[in-house]
Amino acid sequence: MGFAALLLNLLHGPNLLQPSWLIFAVGSTYVLFSWLLGGYTLLRWPWLRLRLVIQRLLITGLATLSSLILLGWMLDLDRYSFILLDRIVLVELLGLQSAFALFIRLILRIISRSLSRPVWQLMAAPHHQNDVLREWQRNPFVRPPKLLNPRKLTNSSSLDSSVLRRPFSLAVAHDIDLSDHQRSQIGTLRSQGVVVTTIEDLAQRQLERIPPRLLPEEWLDLSDLPWTNELSFQRKLKRTADVALAMPMLLISMPIFLILSFAIWLEDRGPILYVQKRTGWMGQSFDLFKLRTMRVAGANAATPWTTKGDLRVTNVGAWMRRTRLDELPQLINVLRGEMSLIGPRPEQPRLDDQLAEQIPHYRKRYWMLPGLSGWAQVCGPAYPSTTDESELKLSYDLYYLRNWNLSLDLLIFFKTLKTLLKLRGV
């Protein structure tokens, strides 16, 4: 925003001298909408279509323009004294800023594409290859690895020239059967500077999740997790942060809770709270509290997956689900030590039993306390309605389980805040 303001100052001269608070407000508003609308994530996706890049930048500019015009109207500011809020000046400023932001991103795209990055090659068993490629095809912004036939690790003293034609890195699946000579050739590649890793490590690098079907049965032991150590400093700090944040959040949200409670009762005169058994730490069940978002069902009624446009959801409930305000009572679960602010979302025990039979490593998601929000909620499907979506959700939970630390919790917290501000739910 500083570069655009400098150009605008050259056009308008001293008339553009404005209070520092106003300049800060204009700049902060643009930064906020860039963050909310994905303006900064464009830097991570150098292969995103140019049309989508321009679209996001224009939406960011228009959202900022509308907000600042509304701010000037609400504060009833004199546009002659606060010329920075004049519509013509704002259009010029945001137009210059959008053009400058597009220019920077185009330069970064050119630089990123010109860098000689090694191509990832993958060696996996034939029956496993489709599963591997399917996981990468779920993410359109990541280039899938190329399959490498183990036969290209020839019996000759030097590797097949087609393998070394260009720089590459190698990921090896756990279930592939390699001869001693092929393993020796892989060692030769490693000595030549080729990065050789596992398919799990490659998935964590590129997908930021760990697909359960790509893992061996003995993957991860409970003793490997810092969370299981009761003397762990990170575990104690996480619990302290949960209590320190949940208590004031619960007190601050009480007026909202009362308003929502009245709205829920007013719509269908039904109960306000919904209490349901959920699976928690190490498979132990607990009572989870929520503001009711669905119509009251019979005592023995089945509880199927919630789907998009589910007719059971009330009008008030639909709005609460978008804002995630129906989860407010779970702050009580956090204070009781049954949940954490950040962690895998708990499911119904009955549903857990079904999914555990179909999805490998499913039970491991409860090796940590369940949370109000988690890596799966900010990256994956908010409300999985099929076994396939539940498996995708689990892959994010396993990534969180494997990489848990306080910095990852902090990242999830800000991603959750971003999601809530966009009214997209978690």
Short mmCIF file of C-alpha atoms in Angstrom, two decimals:
data_model
loop_
_atom_site.label_atom_id
_atom_site.label_comp_id
_atom_site.label_asym_id
_atom_site.label_seq_id
_atom_site.Cartn_x
_atom_site.Cartn_y
_atom_site.Cartn_z
CA MET A 1 0.00 0.00 0.00
CA GLY A 2 2.96 2.34 0.64
CA PHE A 3 4.08 2.35 -3.01
CA ALA A 4 0.57 3.18 -4.25
CA ALA A 5 0.22 5.97 -1.67
CA LEU A 6 3.55 7.44 -2.81
CA LEU A 7 2.38 7.58 -6.43
CA LEU A 8 -0.91 9.09 -5.36
CA ASN A 9 0.90 11.72 -3.31
CA LEU A 10 2.84 12.73 -6.42
CA LEU A 11 -0.46 13.15 -8.28
CA HIS A 12 -2.29 15.14 -5.58
CA GLY A 13 0.60 16.85 -3.85
CA PRO A 14 0.27 18.20 -0.29
CA ASN A 15 -3.53 17.88 -0.39
CA LEU A 16 -3.09 14.20 0.41
CA LEU A 17 -1.47 14.79 3.80
CA GLN A 18 -3.77 12.93 6.17
CA PRO A 19 -3.91 11.92 9.86
CA SER A 20 -1.72 8.92 10.64
CA TRP A 21 -4.71 7.01 12.06
CA LEU A 22 -6.54 7.30 8.74
CA ILE A 23 -3.55 6.10 6.72
CA PHE A 24 -3.19 3.18 9.13
CA ALA A 25 -6.92 2.38 8.84
CA VAL A 26 -6.81 2.35 5.03
CA GLY A 27 -3.70 0.16 4.95
CA SER A 28 -4.99 -2.21 7.63
CA THR A 29 -8.32 -2.64 5.84
CA TYR A 30 -6.56 -3.64 2.62
CA VAL A 31 -4.27 -6.07 4.46
CA LEU A 32 -7.25 -7.59 6.30
CA PHE A 33 -9.22 -8.26 3.13
CA SER A 34 -6.10 -9.57 1.36
CA TRP A 35 -5.73 -12.08 4.19
CA LEU A 36 -9.41 -13.02 4.26
CA LEU A 37 -9.85 -13.33 0.49
CA GLY A 38 -6.66 -15.23 -0.26
CA GLY A 39 -4.53 -12.42 -1.63
CA TYR A 40 -1.44 -13.66 0.18
CA THR A 41 -1.98 -17.36 -0.53
CA LEU A 42 -1.41 -16.49 -4.19
CA LEU A 43 2.29 -16.33 -3.34
CA ARG A 44 2.21 -20.07 -2.54
CA TRP A 45 0.51 -21.07 -5.77
CA PRO A 46 2.75 -20.02 -8.67
CA TRP A 47 0.78 -22.24 -11.06
CA LEU A 48 -2.63 -20.70 -10.29
CA ARG A 49 -4.37 -19.41 -13.41
CA LEU A 50 -3.76 -15.74 -14.10
CA ARG A 51 -7.51 -15.14 -14.34
CA LEU A 52 -7.98 -16.32 -10.76
CA VAL A 53 -5.06 -14.18 -9.54
CA ILE A 54 -6.58 -11.04 -11.09
CA GLN A 55 -10.03 -12.00 -9.77
CA ARG A 56 -8.82 -12.27 -6.15
CA LEU A 57 -6.93 -8.98 -6.32
CA LEU A 58 -9.95 -7.17 -7.78
CA ILE A 59 -12.29 -8.61 -5.15
CA THR A 60 -9.86 -7.50 -2.44
CA GLY A 61 -9.76 -3.97 -3.87
CA LEU A 62 -13.56 -3.74 -4.19
CA ALA A 63 -14.13 -5.06 -0.66
CA THR A 64 -11.66 -2.50 0.72
CA LEU A 65 -13.26 0.32 -1.29
CA SER A 66 -16.76 -0.55 -0.07
CA SER A 67 -15.63 -0.80 3.57
CA LEU A 68 -13.82 2.54 3.52
CA ILE A 69 -16.73 4.32 1.85
CA LEU A 70 -19.01 2.87 4.54
CA LEU A 71 -16.53 4.01 7.23
CA GLY A 72 -16.53 7.57 5.91
CA TRP A 73 -20.33 7.60 5.80
CA MET A 74 -20.73 6.20 9.32
CA LEU A 75 -18.23 8.65 10.85
CA ASP A 76 -19.67 11.50 8.74
CA LEU A 77 -16.18 12.71 7.83
CA ASP A 78 -15.73 15.80 5.69
CA ARG A 79 -14.24 14.55 2.42
CA TYR A 80 -12.43 17.86 1.93
CA SER A 81 -10.61 17.46 5.26
CA PHE A 82 -10.18 13.69 4.87
CA ILE A 83 -9.47 13.53 1.15
CA LEU A 84 -8.12 9.98 1.48
CA LEU A 85 -11.73 8.81 1.95
CA ASP A 86 -12.92 10.61 -1.17
CA ARG A 87 -14.29 8.02 -3.59
CA ILE A 88 -12.21 9.23 -6.54
CA VAL A 89 -9.03 9.18 -4.47
CA LEU A 90 -9.87 5.73 -3.06
CA VAL A 91 -10.47 4.32 -6.55
CA GLU A 92 -7.11 5.73 -7.69
CA LEU A 93 -5.29 4.44 -4.59
CA LEU A 94 -6.75 0.93 -4.67
CA GLY A 95 -6.36 0.74 -8.44
CA LEU A 96 -2.67 1.55 -8.15
CA GLN A 97 -2.27 -0.88 -5.26
CA SER A 98 -4.00 -3.70 -7.16
CA ALA A 99 -1.81 -3.06 -10.20
CA PHE A 100 1.32 -3.03 -8.03
CA ALA A 101 0.25 -6.25 -6.23
CA LEU A 102 -0.38 -7.95 -9.59
CA PHE A 103 3.03 -6.82 -10.88
CA ILE A 104 4.80 -8.25 -7.80
CA ARG A 105 2.97 -11.56 -8.10
CA LEU A 106 3.75 -11.87 -11.80
CA ILE A 107 7.45 -11.29 -11.08
CA LEU A 108 7.38 -13.92 -8.32
CA ARG A 109 5.57 -16.37 -10.63
CA ILE A 110 8.21 -15.90 -13.32
CA ILE A 111 11.02 -16.39 -10.80
CA SER A 112 9.35 -19.44 -9.26
CA ARG A 113 8.75 -21.10 -12.62
CA SER A 114 12.28 -20.38 -13.81
CA LEU A 115 13.87 -22.07 -10.81
CA SER A 116 15.13 -25.55 -11.63
CA ARG A 117 13.27 -27.62 -9.08
CA PRO A 118 13.88 -31.37 -8.93
CA VAL A 119 11.00 -33.49 -10.20
CA TRP A 120 9.68 -35.93 -7.61
CA GLN A 121 9.80 -39.55 -8.76
CA LEU A 122 7.86 -42.23 -6.90
CA MET A 123 8.43 -45.95 -6.60
CA ALA A 124 5.40 -47.85 -5.33
CA ALA A 125 3.95 -51.32 -5.70
CA PRO A 126 1.64 -51.65 -8.76
CA HIS A 127 -1.47 -52.20 -6.63
CA HIS A 128 -0.61 -49.07 -4.64
CA GLN A 129 0.08 -46.62 -7.46
CA ASN A 130 -3.52 -45.57 -8.12
CA ASP A 131 -4.07 -44.84 -4.41
CA VAL A 132 -0.99 -42.64 -4.39
CA LEU A 133 -1.91 -40.65 -7.49
CA ARG A 134 -5.50 -40.23 -6.27
CA GLU A 135 -4.27 -38.49 -3.12
CA TRP A 136 -2.26 -35.98 -5.14
CA GLN A 137 -5.12 -35.40 -7.58
CA ARG A 138 -7.26 -34.11 -4.68
CA ASN A 139 -5.07 -30.99 -4.60
CA PRO A 140 -5.06 -29.09 -7.93
CA PHE A 141 -2.23 -26.81 -6.77
CA VAL A 142 0.35 -29.56 -6.26
CA ARG A 143 2.01 -31.41 -9.11
CA PRO A 144 1.81 -35.17 -8.56
CA PRO A 145 5.03 -37.22 -8.52
CA LYS A 146 5.98 -39.23 -11.59
CA LEU A 147 5.98 -42.98 -11.29
CA LEU A 148 9.42 -44.53 -11.61
CA ASN A 149 9.72 -48.14 -12.71
CA PRO A 150 12.20 -49.95 -10.43
CA ARG A 151 13.59 -51.68 -13.53
CA LYS A 152 15.22 -48.38 -14.45
CA LEU A 153 17.59 -49.09 -11.61
CA THR A 154 19.44 -51.36 -14.02
CA ASN A 155 22.00 -54.01 -13.40
CA SER A 156 24.64 -51.93 -15.12
CA SER A 157 27.34 -50.16 -13.18
CA SER A 158 25.71 -46.82 -13.90
CA LEU A 159 22.07 -45.84 -13.60
CA ASP A 160 19.78 -45.70 -16.62
CA SER A 161 20.36 -42.38 -18.41
CA SER A 162 16.61 -41.73 -18.54
CA VAL A 163 16.57 -41.55 -14.75
CA LEU A 164 19.32 -38.94 -14.52
CA ARG A 165 18.16 -36.89 -17.49
CA ARG A 166 17.17 -34.01 -15.20
CA PRO A 167 17.45 -33.26 -11.46
CA PHE A 168 14.97 -35.28 -9.43
CA SER A 169 14.15 -36.47 -5.92
CA LEU A 170 12.91 -39.93 -5.04
CA ALA A 171 10.14 -41.13 -2.72
CA VAL A 172 9.89 -44.85 -1.98
CA ALA A 173 6.67 -46.50 -0.76
CA HIS A 174 6.91 -48.85 2.21
CA ASP A 175 5.32 -51.83 0.43
CA ILE A 176 7.54 -52.04 -2.66
CA ASP A 177 9.71 -55.15 -2.95
CA LEU A 178 13.23 -54.16 -4.01
CA SER A 179 16.19 -56.40 -4.65
CA ASP A 180 19.46 -55.91 -2.82
CA HIS A 181 21.00 -54.47 -5.97
CA GLN A 182 18.15 -51.97 -6.40
CA ARG A 183 18.59 -50.87 -2.79
CA SER A 184 22.28 -50.46 -3.51
CA GLN A 185 21.45 -48.30 -6.54
CA ILE A 186 19.21 -46.13 -4.38
CA GLY A 187 22.14 -45.72 -2.03
CA THR A 188 24.22 -44.63 -5.01
CA LEU A 189 21.60 -42.03 -5.89
CA ARG A 190 21.70 -40.72 -2.34
CA SER A 191 25.49 -40.44 -2.47
CA GLN A 192 25.16 -38.44 -5.70
CA GLY A 193 23.06 -35.82 -3.92
CA VAL A 194 19.59 -37.11 -4.84
CA VAL A 195 17.05 -36.60 -2.03
CA VAL A 196 15.59 -40.00 -1.13
CA THR A 197 12.70 -40.11 1.31
CA THR A 198 9.50 -41.97 2.18
CA ILE A 199 6.08 -41.43 0.69
CA GLU A 200 4.88 -40.26 4.11
CA ASP A 201 7.48 -37.50 4.15
CA LEU A 202 6.59 -36.45 0.59
CA ALA A 203 2.88 -36.24 1.49
CA GLN A 204 3.69 -34.06 4.50
CA ARG A 205 5.82 -31.73 2.37
CA GLN A 206 3.43 -31.32 -0.54
CA LEU A 207 -0.06 -32.15 0.73
CA GLU A 208 0.30 -31.10 4.38
CA ARG A 209 -1.56 -34.27 5.36
CA ILE A 210 -0.80 -38.00 5.70
CA PRO A 211 -3.16 -40.32 3.76
CA PRO A 212 -3.76 -43.37 5.99
CA ARG A 213 -3.76 -45.92 3.15
CA LEU A 214 -0.18 -45.00 2.25
CA LEU A 215 1.14 -45.95 5.69
CA PRO A 216 2.39 -49.27 7.06
CA GLU A 217 0.37 -50.99 9.78
CA GLU A 218 3.02 -50.31 12.43
CA TRP A 219 3.15 -46.57 11.64
CA LEU A 220 3.62 -44.41 14.74
CA ASP A 221 3.77 -45.59 18.30
CA LEU A 222 1.99 -43.91 21.18
CA SER A 223 5.31 -43.41 22.95
CA ASP A 224 6.57 -41.32 20.01
CA LEU A 225 4.15 -38.49 20.82
CA PRO A 226 5.18 -35.69 23.20
CA TRP A 227 1.54 -35.38 24.30
CA THR A 228 1.67 -38.74 26.13
CA ASN A 229 4.42 -37.52 28.45
CA GLU A 230 2.67 -35.99 31.47
CA LEU A 231 5.82 -34.00 32.29
CA SER A 232 6.04 -32.52 28.79
CA PHE A 233 6.42 -28.74 28.90
CA GLN A 234 4.45 -28.33 25.65
CA ARG A 235 1.57 -30.42 27.03
CA LYS A 236 1.40 -28.35 30.22
CA LEU A 237 1.64 -25.11 28.23
CA LYS A 238 -1.15 -26.24 25.89
CA ARG A 239 -3.44 -27.02 28.83
CA THR A 240 -2.60 -23.71 30.49
CA ALA A 241 -3.42 -21.86 27.25
CA ASP A 242 -6.70 -23.77 26.93
CA VAL A 243 -7.88 -22.68 30.38
CA ALA A 244 -6.49 -19.13 30.10
CA LEU A 245 -8.32 -18.56 26.79
CA ALA A 246 -11.49 -20.60 27.34
CA MET A 247 -12.46 -18.84 30.59
CA PRO A 248 -12.56 -15.24 29.23
CA MET A 249 -14.04 -16.47 25.93
CA LEU A 250 -16.89 -18.10 27.84
CA LEU A 251 -17.55 -14.98 29.92
CA ILE A 252 -17.39 -12.63 26.91
CA SER A 253 -19.71 -14.83 24.87
CA MET A 254 -22.44 -15.03 27.54
CA PRO A 255 -24.54 -12.17 26.00
CA ILE A 256 -24.29 -13.88 22.59
CA PHE A 257 -25.24 -17.18 24.20
CA LEU A 258 -28.37 -15.64 25.75
CA ILE A 259 -29.46 -14.04 22.45
CA LEU A 260 -28.93 -17.30 20.53
CA SER A 261 -30.75 -19.27 23.21
CA PHE A 262 -33.81 -17.03 22.87
CA ALA A 263 -33.66 -17.29 19.04
CA ILE A 264 -33.48 -21.11 19.19
CA TRP A 265 -36.43 -21.32 21.56
CA LEU A 266 -38.42 -18.78 19.57
CA GLU A 267 -38.15 -20.72 16.31
CA ASP A 268 -39.65 -24.04 17.42
CA ARG A 269 -40.03 -23.84 21.22
CA GLY A 270 -37.60 -26.74 21.54
CA PRO A 271 -34.65 -27.30 23.90
CA ILE A 272 -31.70 -24.92 23.65
CA LEU A 273 -28.78 -27.22 24.41
CA TYR A 274 -27.99 -30.45 22.62
CA VAL A 275 -25.97 -33.03 24.55
CA GLN A 276 -24.45 -35.95 22.67
CA LYS A 277 -21.96 -38.70 23.48
CA ARG A 278 -18.66 -38.22 21.66
CA THR A 279 -15.37 -40.10 21.64
CA GLY A 280 -12.53 -38.41 23.48
CA TRP A 281 -9.01 -39.04 24.74
CA MET A 282 -7.94 -42.68 24.13
CA GLY A 283 -11.48 -43.68 23.13
CA GLN A 284 -13.21 -42.62 26.35
CA SER A 285 -16.68 -41.16 25.75
CA PHE A 286 -17.91 -37.86 27.18
CA ASP A 287 -20.94 -35.57 26.95
CA LEU A 288 -20.40 -32.86 24.34
CA PHE A 289 -22.44 -29.64 24.62
CA LYS A 290 -23.76 -27.69 21.65
CA LEU A 291 -26.44 -25.14 20.90
CA ARG A 292 -29.14 -27.04 19.07
CA THR A 293 -29.08 -26.46 15.31
CA MET A 294 -31.47 -29.22 14.18
CA ARG A 295 -35.11 -30.00 14.69
CA VAL A 296 -35.95 -32.22 17.65
CA ALA A 297 -35.96 -35.91 16.70
CA GLY A 298 -37.35 -38.93 18.51
CA ALA A 299 -35.37 -40.59 21.27
CA ASN A 300 -34.58 -43.65 19.11
CA ALA A 301 -34.13 -41.78 15.83
CA ALA A 302 -31.02 -42.57 13.78
CA THR A 303 -28.32 -39.89 13.56
CA PRO A 304 -26.99 -39.99 9.99
CA TRP A 305 -24.26 -37.77 8.63
CA THR A 306 -25.13 -34.12 8.18
CA THR A 307 -25.19 -33.19 4.50
CA LYS A 308 -25.20 -29.87 2.68
CA GLY A 309 -28.73 -28.45 2.65
CA ASP A 310 -29.84 -30.93 5.34
CA LEU A 311 -33.57 -30.36 5.97
CA ARG A 312 -33.15 -31.16 9.66
CA VAL A 313 -31.17 -27.92 10.19
CA THR A 314 -33.28 -25.01 11.47
CA ASN A 315 -33.05 -21.47 10.10
CA VAL A 316 -31.24 -20.23 13.20
CA GLY A 317 -29.12 -23.38 13.18
CA ALA A 318 -27.97 -22.80 9.60
CA TRP A 319 -26.64 -19.37 10.52
CA MET A 320 -24.97 -20.69 13.68
CA ARG A 321 -23.25 -23.44 11.70
CA ARG A 322 -21.78 -20.90 9.29
CA THR A 323 -20.41 -18.83 12.17
CA ARG A 324 -19.67 -21.87 14.39
CA LEU A 325 -21.42 -20.14 17.29
CA ASP A 326 -23.22 -23.40 18.05
CA GLU A 327 -19.90 -24.66 19.44
CA LEU A 328 -19.74 -22.03 22.20
CA PRO A 329 -20.93 -24.39 25.00
CA GLN A 330 -17.95 -26.66 24.23
CA LEU A 331 -15.80 -24.14 26.06
CA ILE A 332 -17.24 -25.88 29.14
CA ASN A 333 -15.83 -29.18 27.82
CA VAL A 334 -12.47 -27.46 27.43
CA LEU A 335 -12.50 -26.21 31.02
CA ARG A 336 -13.47 -29.70 32.23
CA GLY A 337 -10.40 -31.14 30.48
CA GLU A 338 -12.46 -33.27 28.05
CA MET A 339 -11.43 -31.18 25.04
CA SER A 340 -8.77 -28.73 23.92
CA LEU A 341 -9.22 -25.56 21.90
CA ILE A 342 -7.18 -27.18 19.09
CA GLY A 343 -7.32 -30.86 18.20
CA PRO A 344 -9.17 -33.44 16.06
CA ARG A 345 -12.94 -32.99 16.15
CA PRO A 346 -14.69 -35.73 18.19
CA GLU A 347 -17.21 -38.02 16.50
CA GLN A 348 -20.06 -40.19 17.76
CA PRO A 349 -18.88 -43.57 19.13
CA ARG A 350 -21.24 -45.44 16.81
CA LEU A 351 -19.85 -43.66 13.77
CA ASP A 352 -16.30 -44.15 15.01
CA ASP A 353 -16.84 -47.92 15.18
CA GLN A 354 -18.01 -47.97 11.55
CA LEU A 355 -15.16 -45.82 10.26
CA ALA A 356 -12.49 -47.71 12.23
CA GLU A 357 -13.48 -50.90 10.37
CA GLN A 358 -13.06 -49.23 6.97
CA ILE A 359 -10.20 -46.76 7.41
CA PRO A 360 -6.73 -47.80 8.63
CA HIS A 361 -5.18 -45.91 11.57
CA TYR A 362 -8.53 -44.31 12.38
CA ARG A 363 -8.36 -44.83 16.15
CA LYS A 364 -5.05 -42.96 16.34
CA ARG A 365 -6.86 -39.64 15.97
CA TYR A 366 -7.86 -40.02 19.63
CA TRP A 367 -4.27 -40.20 20.82
CA MET A 368 -4.72 -36.49 21.51
CA LEU A 369 -7.52 -34.57 23.16
CA PRO A 370 -10.28 -33.64 20.67
CA GLY A 371 -10.64 -29.95 19.95
CA LEU A 372 -13.03 -27.16 19.07
CA SER A 373 -11.09 -26.64 15.86
CA GLY A 374 -8.29 -28.56 14.17
CA TRP A 375 -6.06 -28.93 11.14
CA ALA A 376 -8.76 -30.97 9.39
CA GLN A 377 -11.40 -28.29 10.04
CA VAL A 378 -9.37 -25.44 8.48
CA CYS A 379 -7.96 -27.49 5.58
CA GLY A 380 -10.36 -30.34 4.87
CA PRO A 381 -14.11 -30.99 4.65
CA ALA A 382 -16.01 -29.22 7.44
CA TYR A 383 -18.83 -31.78 7.55
CA PRO A 384 -17.77 -35.12 6.02
CA SER A 385 -20.82 -36.97 4.74
CA THR A 386 -19.14 -40.06 3.25
CA THR A 387 -16.48 -42.56 4.24
CA ASP A 388 -14.18 -41.11 1.58
CA GLU A 389 -14.49 -37.60 3.04
CA SER A 390 -13.92 -38.99 6.54
CA GLU A 391 -10.72 -40.62 5.30
CA LEU A 392 -9.61 -37.30 3.83
CA LYS A 393 -10.38 -35.62 7.15
CA LEU A 394 -8.38 -38.31 8.97
CA SER A 395 -5.34 -37.61 6.76
CA TYR A 396 -5.26 -34.05 8.15
CA ASP A 397 -5.73 -35.35 11.71
CA LEU A 398 -2.77 -37.71 11.27
CA TYR A 399 -0.63 -34.83 10.02
CA TYR A 400 -1.55 -32.85 13.13
CA LEU A 401 -0.84 -35.86 15.34
CA ARG A 402 2.57 -36.39 13.73
CA ASN A 403 3.63 -32.74 13.69
CA TRP A 404 1.89 -31.31 16.74
CA ASN A 405 3.58 -28.36 18.40
CA LEU A 406 2.47 -25.02 19.77
CA SER A 407 3.36 -23.14 16.59
CA LEU A 408 1.04 -25.42 14.58
CA ASP A 409 -1.72 -24.76 17.15
CA LEU A 410 -1.18 -21.03 16.70
CA LEU A 411 -1.41 -21.39 12.90
CA ILE A 412 -4.68 -23.33 13.25
CA PHE A 413 -6.02 -20.64 15.59
CA PHE A 414 -5.48 -17.89 13.00
CA LYS A 415 -6.82 -20.06 10.18
CA THR A 416 -9.92 -20.70 12.29
CA LEU A 417 -10.35 -16.98 12.89
CA LYS A 418 -10.07 -16.37 9.15
CA THR A 419 -12.68 -19.04 8.43
CA LEU A 420 -15.10 -17.63 10.99
CA LEU A 421 -14.77 -14.09 9.65
CA LYS A 422 -15.64 -15.40 6.20
CA LEU A 423 -18.76 -17.10 7.67
CA ARG A 424 -17.63 -20.35 6.10
CA GLY A 425 -17.82 -22.50 9.22
CA VAL A 426 -15.13 -24.86 10.41
#
